[in-house]
mmCIF file with all atom_site columns, C-alpha atoms in Angstrom:
data_model
loop_
_atom_site.group_PDB
_atom_site.id
_atom_site.type_symbol
_atom_site.label_atom_id
_atom_site.label_alt_id
_atom_site.label_comp_id
_atom_site.label_asym_id
_atom_site.label_entity_id
_atom_site.label_seq_id
_atom_site.pdbx_PDB_ins_code
_atom_site.Cartn_x
_atom_site.Cartn_y
_atom_site.Cartn_z
_atom_site.occupancy
_atom_site.B_iso_or_equiv
_atom_site.pdbx_formal_charge
_atom_site.auth_seq_id
_atom_site.auth_comp_id
_atom_site.auth_asym_id
_atom_site.auth_atom_id
_atom_site.pdbx_PDB_model_num
ATOM 1   C CA . UNK M 1 1   ? -0.041  -0.190 -0.028 1.00 0.00 ? 1   UNK M CA 1
ATOM 2   C CA . UNK M 1 2   ? 1.090   3.080  -1.391 1.00 0.00 ? 2   UNK M CA 1
ATOM 3   C CA . UNK M 1 3   ? 0.660   6.611  1.150  1.00 0.00 ? 3   UNK M CA 1
ATOM 4   C CA . UNK M 1 4   ? -1.894  8.926  0.126  1.00 0.00 ? 4   UNK M CA 1
ATOM 5   C CA . UNK M 1 5   ? -0.695  12.390 -0.381 1.00 0.00 ? 5   UNK M CA 1
ATOM 6   C CA . UNK M 1 6   ? -2.299  14.684 1.911  1.00 0.00 ? 6   UNK M CA 1
ATOM 7   C CA . UNK M 1 7   ? -5.690  15.856 1.234  1.00 0.00 ? 7   UNK M CA 1
ATOM 8   C CA . UNK M 1 8   ? -6.471  19.317 1.678  1.00 0.00 ? 8   UNK M CA 1
ATOM 9   C CA . UNK M 1 9   ? -7.489  20.259 5.140  1.00 0.00 ? 9   UNK M CA 1
ATOM 10  C CA . UNK M 1 10  ? -10.824 21.609 4.098  1.00 0.00 ? 10  UNK M CA 1
ATOM 11  C CA . UNK M 1 11  ? -12.926 19.470 1.852  1.00 0.00 ? 11  UNK M CA 1
ATOM 12  C CA . UNK M 1 12  ? -15.082 22.383 1.825  1.00 0.00 ? 12  UNK M CA 1
ATOM 13  C CA . UNK M 1 13  ? -13.604 25.713 0.997  1.00 0.00 ? 13  UNK M CA 1
ATOM 14  C CA . UNK M 1 14  ? -14.201 28.109 3.615  1.00 0.00 ? 14  UNK M CA 1
ATOM 15  C CA . UNK M 1 15  ? -15.508 31.717 3.270  1.00 0.00 ? 15  UNK M CA 1
ATOM 16  C CA . UNK M 1 16  ? -13.731 35.519 4.591  1.00 0.00 ? 16  UNK M CA 1
ATOM 17  C CA . UNK M 1 17  ? -16.882 35.568 6.275  1.00 0.00 ? 17  UNK M CA 1
ATOM 18  C CA . UNK M 1 18  ? -17.014 32.498 7.822  1.00 0.00 ? 18  UNK M CA 1
ATOM 19  C CA . UNK M 1 19  ? -12.777 33.104 8.500  1.00 0.00 ? 19  UNK M CA 1
ATOM 20  C CA . UNK M 1 20  ? -13.890 36.165 9.962  1.00 0.00 ? 20  UNK M CA 1
ATOM 21  C CA . UNK M 1 21  ? -17.124 35.059 12.400 1.00 0.00 ? 21  UNK M CA 1
ATOM 22  C CA . UNK M 1 22  ? -14.642 32.205 13.768 1.00 0.00 ? 22  UNK M CA 1
ATOM 23  C CA . UNK M 1 23  ? -11.553 34.626 14.743 1.00 0.00 ? 23  UNK M CA 1
ATOM 24  C CA . UNK M 1 24  ? -14.282 36.188 15.979 1.00 0.00 ? 24  UNK M CA 1
ATOM 25  C CA . UNK M 1 25  ? -15.872 33.470 18.258 1.00 0.00 ? 25  UNK M CA 1
ATOM 26  C CA . UNK M 1 26  ? -12.170 32.546 18.765 1.00 0.00 ? 26  UNK M CA 1
ATOM 27  C CA . UNK M 1 27  ? -10.880 35.755 19.877 1.00 0.00 ? 27  UNK M CA 1
ATOM 28  C CA . UNK M 1 28  ? -13.957 36.630 22.028 1.00 0.00 ? 28  UNK M CA 1
ATOM 29  C CA . UNK M 1 29  ? -14.451 39.898 19.581 1.00 0.00 ? 29  UNK M CA 1
ATOM 30  C CA . UNK M 1 30  ? -16.764 42.048 20.742 1.00 0.00 ? 30  UNK M CA 1
ATOM 31  C CA . UNK M 1 31  ? -17.828 42.946 16.503 1.00 0.00 ? 31  UNK M CA 1
ATOM 32  C CA . UNK M 1 32  ? -16.805 41.355 13.372 1.00 0.00 ? 32  UNK M CA 1
ATOM 33  C CA . UNK M 1 33  ? -14.851 44.902 12.571 1.00 0.00 ? 33  UNK M CA 1
ATOM 34  C CA . UNK M 1 34  ? -12.267 44.009 15.282 1.00 0.00 ? 34  UNK M CA 1
ATOM 35  C CA . UNK M 1 35  ? -11.924 40.547 13.863 1.00 0.00 ? 35  UNK M CA 1
ATOM 36  C CA . UNK M 1 36  ? -11.682 41.806 10.521 1.00 0.00 ? 36  UNK M CA 1
ATOM 37  C CA . UNK M 1 37  ? -8.959  43.776 11.597 1.00 0.00 ? 37  UNK M CA 1
ATOM 38  C CA . UNK M 1 38  ? -7.089  41.492 13.611 1.00 0.00 ? 38  UNK M CA 1
ATOM 39  C CA . UNK M 1 39  ? -6.716  38.982 10.704 1.00 0.00 ? 39  UNK M CA 1
ATOM 40  C CA . UNK M 1 40  ? -5.803  41.952 8.221  1.00 0.00 ? 40  UNK M CA 1
ATOM 41  C CA . UNK M 1 41  ? -2.904  43.515 10.959 1.00 0.00 ? 41  UNK M CA 1
ATOM 42  C CA . UNK M 1 42  ? -1.526  39.292 11.651 1.00 0.00 ? 42  UNK M CA 1
ATOM 43  C CA . UNK M 1 43  ? -1.616  38.309 7.901  1.00 0.00 ? 43  UNK M CA 1
ATOM 44  C CA . UNK M 1 44  ? -0.094  41.552 6.500  1.00 0.00 ? 44  UNK M CA 1
ATOM 45  C CA . UNK M 1 45  ? 2.208   40.935 9.591  1.00 0.00 ? 45  UNK M CA 1
ATOM 46  C CA . UNK M 1 46  ? 2.774   36.461 8.499  1.00 0.00 ? 46  UNK M CA 1
ATOM 47  C CA . UNK M 1 47  ? 3.424   38.004 4.709  1.00 0.00 ? 47  UNK M CA 1
ATOM 48  C CA . UNK M 1 48  ? 6.057   39.767 5.683  1.00 0.00 ? 48  UNK M CA 1
ATOM 49  C CA . UNK M 1 49  ? 7.899   37.043 7.067  1.00 0.00 ? 49  UNK M CA 1
ATOM 50  C CA . UNK M 1 50  ? 6.900   33.768 4.479  1.00 0.00 ? 50  UNK M CA 1
ATOM 51  C CA . UNK M 1 51  ? 8.839   33.461 1.654  1.00 0.00 ? 51  UNK M CA 1
ATOM 52  C CA . UNK M 1 52  ? 7.163   34.345 -1.784 1.00 0.00 ? 52  UNK M CA 1
ATOM 53  C CA . UNK M 1 53  ? 6.772   31.185 -2.746 1.00 0.00 ? 53  UNK M CA 1
ATOM 54  C CA . UNK M 1 54  ? 4.553   29.836 0.838  1.00 0.00 ? 54  UNK M CA 1
ATOM 55  C CA . UNK M 1 55  ? 3.033   32.890 0.767  1.00 0.00 ? 55  UNK M CA 1
ATOM 56  C CA . UNK M 1 56  ? 1.784   32.180 -2.550 1.00 0.00 ? 56  UNK M CA 1
ATOM 57  C CA . UNK M 1 57  ? 0.989   28.504 -1.171 1.00 0.00 ? 57  UNK M CA 1
ATOM 58  C CA . UNK M 1 58  ? -0.704  29.812 1.566  1.00 0.00 ? 58  UNK M CA 1
ATOM 59  C CA . UNK M 1 59  ? -2.073  32.200 -0.024 1.00 0.00 ? 59  UNK M CA 1
ATOM 60  C CA . UNK M 1 60  ? -4.479  29.169 -2.265 1.00 0.00 ? 60  UNK M CA 1
ATOM 61  C CA . UNK M 1 61  ? -5.501  27.512 1.036  1.00 0.00 ? 61  UNK M CA 1
ATOM 62  C CA . UNK M 1 62  ? -7.194  31.048 2.037  1.00 0.00 ? 62  UNK M CA 1
ATOM 63  C CA . UNK M 1 63  ? -10.244 32.775 1.146  1.00 0.00 ? 63  UNK M CA 1
ATOM 64  C CA . UNK M 1 64  ? -9.456  35.175 -1.580 1.00 0.00 ? 64  UNK M CA 1
ATOM 65  C CA . UNK M 1 65  ? -9.354  38.207 0.711  1.00 0.00 ? 65  UNK M CA 1
ATOM 66  C CA . UNK M 1 66  ? -7.541  36.862 2.676  1.00 0.00 ? 66  UNK M CA 1
ATOM 67  C CA . UNK M 1 67  ? -5.248  35.322 0.338  1.00 0.00 ? 67  UNK M CA 1
ATOM 68  C CA . UNK M 1 68  ? -5.186  39.512 -0.899 1.00 0.00 ? 68  UNK M CA 1
ATOM 69  C CA . UNK M 1 69  ? -4.368  40.776 2.690  1.00 0.00 ? 69  UNK M CA 1
ATOM 70  C CA . UNK M 1 70  ? -1.475  37.864 2.869  1.00 0.00 ? 70  UNK M CA 1
ATOM 71  C CA . UNK M 1 71  ? 0.414   38.633 -0.215 1.00 0.00 ? 71  UNK M CA 1
ATOM 72  C CA . UNK M 1 72  ? -0.251  42.727 -0.196 1.00 0.00 ? 72  UNK M CA 1
ATOM 73  C CA . UNK M 1 73  ? 3.042   44.157 0.907  1.00 0.00 ? 73  UNK M CA 1
ATOM 74  C CA . UNK M 1 74  ? 6.348   42.077 -0.172 1.00 0.00 ? 74  UNK M CA 1
ATOM 75  C CA . UNK M 1 75  ? 8.365   40.260 1.909  1.00 0.00 ? 75  UNK M CA 1
ATOM 76  C CA . UNK M 1 76  ? 10.511  41.715 4.687  1.00 0.00 ? 76  UNK M CA 1
ATOM 77  C CA . UNK M 1 77  ? 14.479  41.534 4.846  1.00 0.00 ? 77  UNK M CA 1
ATOM 78  C CA . UNK M 1 78  ? 14.325  41.380 8.481  1.00 0.00 ? 78  UNK M CA 1
ATOM 79  C CA . UNK M 1 79  ? 13.927  37.731 9.905  1.00 0.00 ? 79  UNK M CA 1
ATOM 80  C CA . UNK M 1 80  ? 11.995  37.796 13.243 1.00 0.00 ? 80  UNK M CA 1
ATOM 81  C CA . UNK M 1 81  ? 11.738  35.228 15.418 1.00 0.00 ? 81  UNK M CA 1
ATOM 82  C CA . UNK M 1 82  ? 7.844   34.265 17.199 1.00 0.00 ? 82  UNK M CA 1
ATOM 83  C CA . UNK M 1 83  ? 8.778   36.854 19.995 1.00 0.00 ? 83  UNK M CA 1
ATOM 84  C CA . UNK M 1 84  ? 10.398  39.157 17.634 1.00 0.00 ? 84  UNK M CA 1
ATOM 85  C CA . UNK M 1 85  ? 7.442   38.795 15.408 1.00 0.00 ? 85  UNK M CA 1
ATOM 86  C CA . UNK M 1 86  ? 5.023   39.568 18.365 1.00 0.00 ? 86  UNK M CA 1
ATOM 87  C CA . UNK M 1 87  ? 6.736   42.564 20.044 1.00 0.00 ? 87  UNK M CA 1
ATOM 88  C CA . UNK M 1 88  ? 6.969   44.194 16.442 1.00 0.00 ? 88  UNK M CA 1
ATOM 89  C CA . UNK M 1 89  ? 3.460   43.810 15.488 1.00 0.00 ? 89  UNK M CA 1
ATOM 90  C CA . UNK M 1 90  ? 3.094   45.725 18.951 1.00 0.00 ? 90  UNK M CA 1
ATOM 91  C CA . UNK M 1 91  ? 5.340   47.972 18.079 1.00 0.00 ? 91  UNK M CA 1
ATOM 92  C CA . UNK M 1 92  ? 3.399   48.993 14.841 1.00 0.00 ? 92  UNK M CA 1
ATOM 93  C CA . UNK M 1 93  ? -0.340  49.049 16.259 1.00 0.00 ? 93  UNK M CA 1
ATOM 94  C CA . UNK M 1 94  ? -0.125  50.219 19.306 1.00 0.00 ? 94  UNK M CA 1
ATOM 95  C CA . UNK M 1 95  ? -1.028  47.612 21.093 1.00 0.00 ? 95  UNK M CA 1
ATOM 96  C CA . UNK M 1 96  ? 1.004   45.459 24.244 1.00 0.00 ? 96  UNK M CA 1
ATOM 97  C CA . UNK M 1 97  ? 2.789   42.253 23.931 1.00 0.00 ? 97  UNK M CA 1
ATOM 98  C CA . UNK M 1 98  ? -0.320  40.436 25.717 1.00 0.00 ? 98  UNK M CA 1
ATOM 99  C CA . UNK M 1 99  ? -2.927  41.620 23.754 1.00 0.00 ? 99  UNK M CA 1
ATOM 100 C CA . UNK M 1 100 ? -1.125  41.142 20.489 1.00 0.00 ? 100 UNK M CA 1
ATOM 101 C CA . UNK M 1 101 ? 0.128   37.559 21.057 1.00 0.00 ? 101 UNK M CA 1
ATOM 102 C CA . UNK M 1 102 ? -3.777  36.973 21.635 1.00 0.00 ? 102 UNK M CA 1
ATOM 103 C CA . UNK M 1 103 ? -4.631  37.959 18.407 1.00 0.00 ? 103 UNK M CA 1
ATOM 104 C CA . UNK M 1 104 ? -1.954  36.270 16.519 1.00 0.00 ? 104 UNK M CA 1
ATOM 105 C CA . UNK M 1 105 ? -2.961  33.212 18.323 1.00 0.00 ? 105 UNK M CA 1
ATOM 106 C CA . UNK M 1 106 ? -6.567  34.147 17.629 1.00 0.00 ? 106 UNK M CA 1
ATOM 107 C CA . UNK M 1 107 ? -5.520  34.041 13.966 1.00 0.00 ? 107 UNK M CA 1
ATOM 108 C CA . UNK M 1 108 ? -2.312  31.828 13.390 1.00 0.00 ? 108 UNK M CA 1
ATOM 109 C CA . UNK M 1 109 ? -4.088  28.560 14.587 1.00 0.00 ? 109 UNK M CA 1
ATOM 110 C CA . UNK M 1 110 ? -7.224  28.655 11.974 1.00 0.00 ? 110 UNK M CA 1
ATOM 111 C CA . UNK M 1 111 ? -4.349  29.795 9.474  1.00 0.00 ? 111 UNK M CA 1
ATOM 112 C CA . UNK M 1 112 ? -2.491  26.272 10.324 1.00 0.00 ? 112 UNK M CA 1
ATOM 113 C CA . UNK M 1 113 ? -5.828  24.595 10.296 1.00 0.00 ? 113 UNK M CA 1
ATOM 114 C CA . UNK M 1 114 ? -6.566  25.870 6.668  1.00 0.00 ? 114 UNK M CA 1
ATOM 115 C CA . UNK M 1 115 ? -3.130  25.116 5.580  1.00 0.00 ? 115 UNK M CA 1
ATOM 116 C CA . UNK M 1 116 ? -2.952  21.713 6.308  1.00 0.00 ? 116 UNK M CA 1
ATOM 117 C CA . UNK M 1 117 ? 0.047   19.634 8.356  1.00 0.00 ? 117 UNK M CA 1
ATOM 118 C CA . UNK M 1 118 ? 2.743   19.470 5.419  1.00 0.00 ? 118 UNK M CA 1
ATOM 119 C CA . UNK M 1 119 ? 2.391   23.356 4.644  1.00 0.00 ? 119 UNK M CA 1
ATOM 120 C CA . UNK M 1 120 ? 2.582   24.114 8.075  1.00 0.00 ? 120 UNK M CA 1
ATOM 121 C CA . UNK M 1 121 ? 5.773   21.587 8.475  1.00 0.00 ? 121 UNK M CA 1
ATOM 122 C CA . UNK M 1 122 ? 7.377   23.495 5.677  1.00 0.00 ? 122 UNK M CA 1
ATOM 123 C CA . UNK M 1 123 ? 6.949   26.557 6.692  1.00 0.00 ? 123 UNK M CA 1
ATOM 124 C CA . UNK M 1 124 ? 8.237   26.232 10.507 1.00 0.00 ? 124 UNK M CA 1
ATOM 125 C CA . UNK M 1 125 ? 11.375  24.736 9.270  1.00 0.00 ? 125 UNK M CA 1
ATOM 126 C CA . UNK M 1 126 ? 12.006  28.215 7.193  1.00 0.00 ? 126 UNK M CA 1
ATOM 127 C CA . UNK M 1 127 ? 10.579  30.194 10.193 1.00 0.00 ? 127 UNK M CA 1
ATOM 128 C CA . UNK M 1 128 ? 12.864  31.155 13.059 1.00 0.00 ? 128 UNK M CA 1
ATOM 129 C CA . UNK M 1 129 ? 12.057  29.689 16.180 1.00 0.00 ? 129 UNK M CA 1
ATOM 130 C CA . UNK M 1 130 ? 9.108   30.674 18.483 1.00 0.00 ? 130 UNK M CA 1
ATOM 131 C CA . UNK M 1 131 ? 6.427   30.524 15.706 1.00 0.00 ? 131 UNK M CA 1
ATOM 132 C CA . UNK M 1 132 ? 5.471   26.754 16.369 1.00 0.00 ? 132 UNK M CA 1
ATOM 133 C CA . UNK M 1 133 ? 3.580   28.007 19.831 1.00 0.00 ? 133 UNK M CA 1
ATOM 134 C CA . UNK M 1 134 ? 1.921   30.604 17.794 1.00 0.00 ? 134 UNK M CA 1
ATOM 135 C CA . UNK M 1 135 ? 0.382   28.767 15.412 1.00 0.00 ? 135 UNK M CA 1
ATOM 136 C CA . UNK M 1 136 ? -0.790  26.436 18.217 1.00 0.00 ? 136 UNK M CA 1
ATOM 137 C CA . UNK M 1 137 ? 1.821   23.918 18.098 1.00 0.00 ? 137 UNK M CA 1
ATOM 138 C CA . UNK M 1 138 ? 4.600   22.424 21.027 1.00 0.00 ? 138 UNK M CA 1
ATOM 139 C CA . UNK M 1 139 ? 7.922   23.833 19.530 1.00 0.00 ? 139 UNK M CA 1
ATOM 140 C CA . UNK M 1 140 ? 10.230  20.945 19.987 1.00 0.00 ? 140 UNK M CA 1
ATOM 141 C CA . UNK M 1 141 ? 13.874  21.159 20.842 1.00 0.00 ? 141 UNK M CA 1
ATOM 142 C CA . UNK M 1 142 ? 17.136  19.125 19.939 1.00 0.00 ? 142 UNK M CA 1
ATOM 143 C CA . UNK M 1 143 ? 19.479  18.278 22.870 1.00 0.00 ? 143 UNK M CA 1
ATOM 144 C CA . UNK M 1 144 ? 22.098  20.084 22.758 1.00 0.00 ? 144 UNK M CA 1
#
């Protein structure tokens, strides 16, 4: 028996409205507008950290509106650790590191689910340390 290629995470595509409602529910945001603001901020920041190929592949797994947000800005030349990503985003938005971590932790696990395990594994292998937790995964480190 041969292993089968991983099927897309969801047979039924998620709409942008469904994505926003999920973020609103998971993040306990009071309004859809607040959830959409969070999605925009986090996806834009994530897009800056991914290579062009990774961004394009993740974009194919997201609703069209979310894909446009992810790919709107060019990749950054500065590679940030997971904690650096949160601190940079907090600085850019004027938020606290705690609330920014909450926002990131609300959006990125949904991106992970929509992307699927294989793609997420490849992304995490390319990003600096600290991102696995942001995507809702344990970060396993090799013993020295």
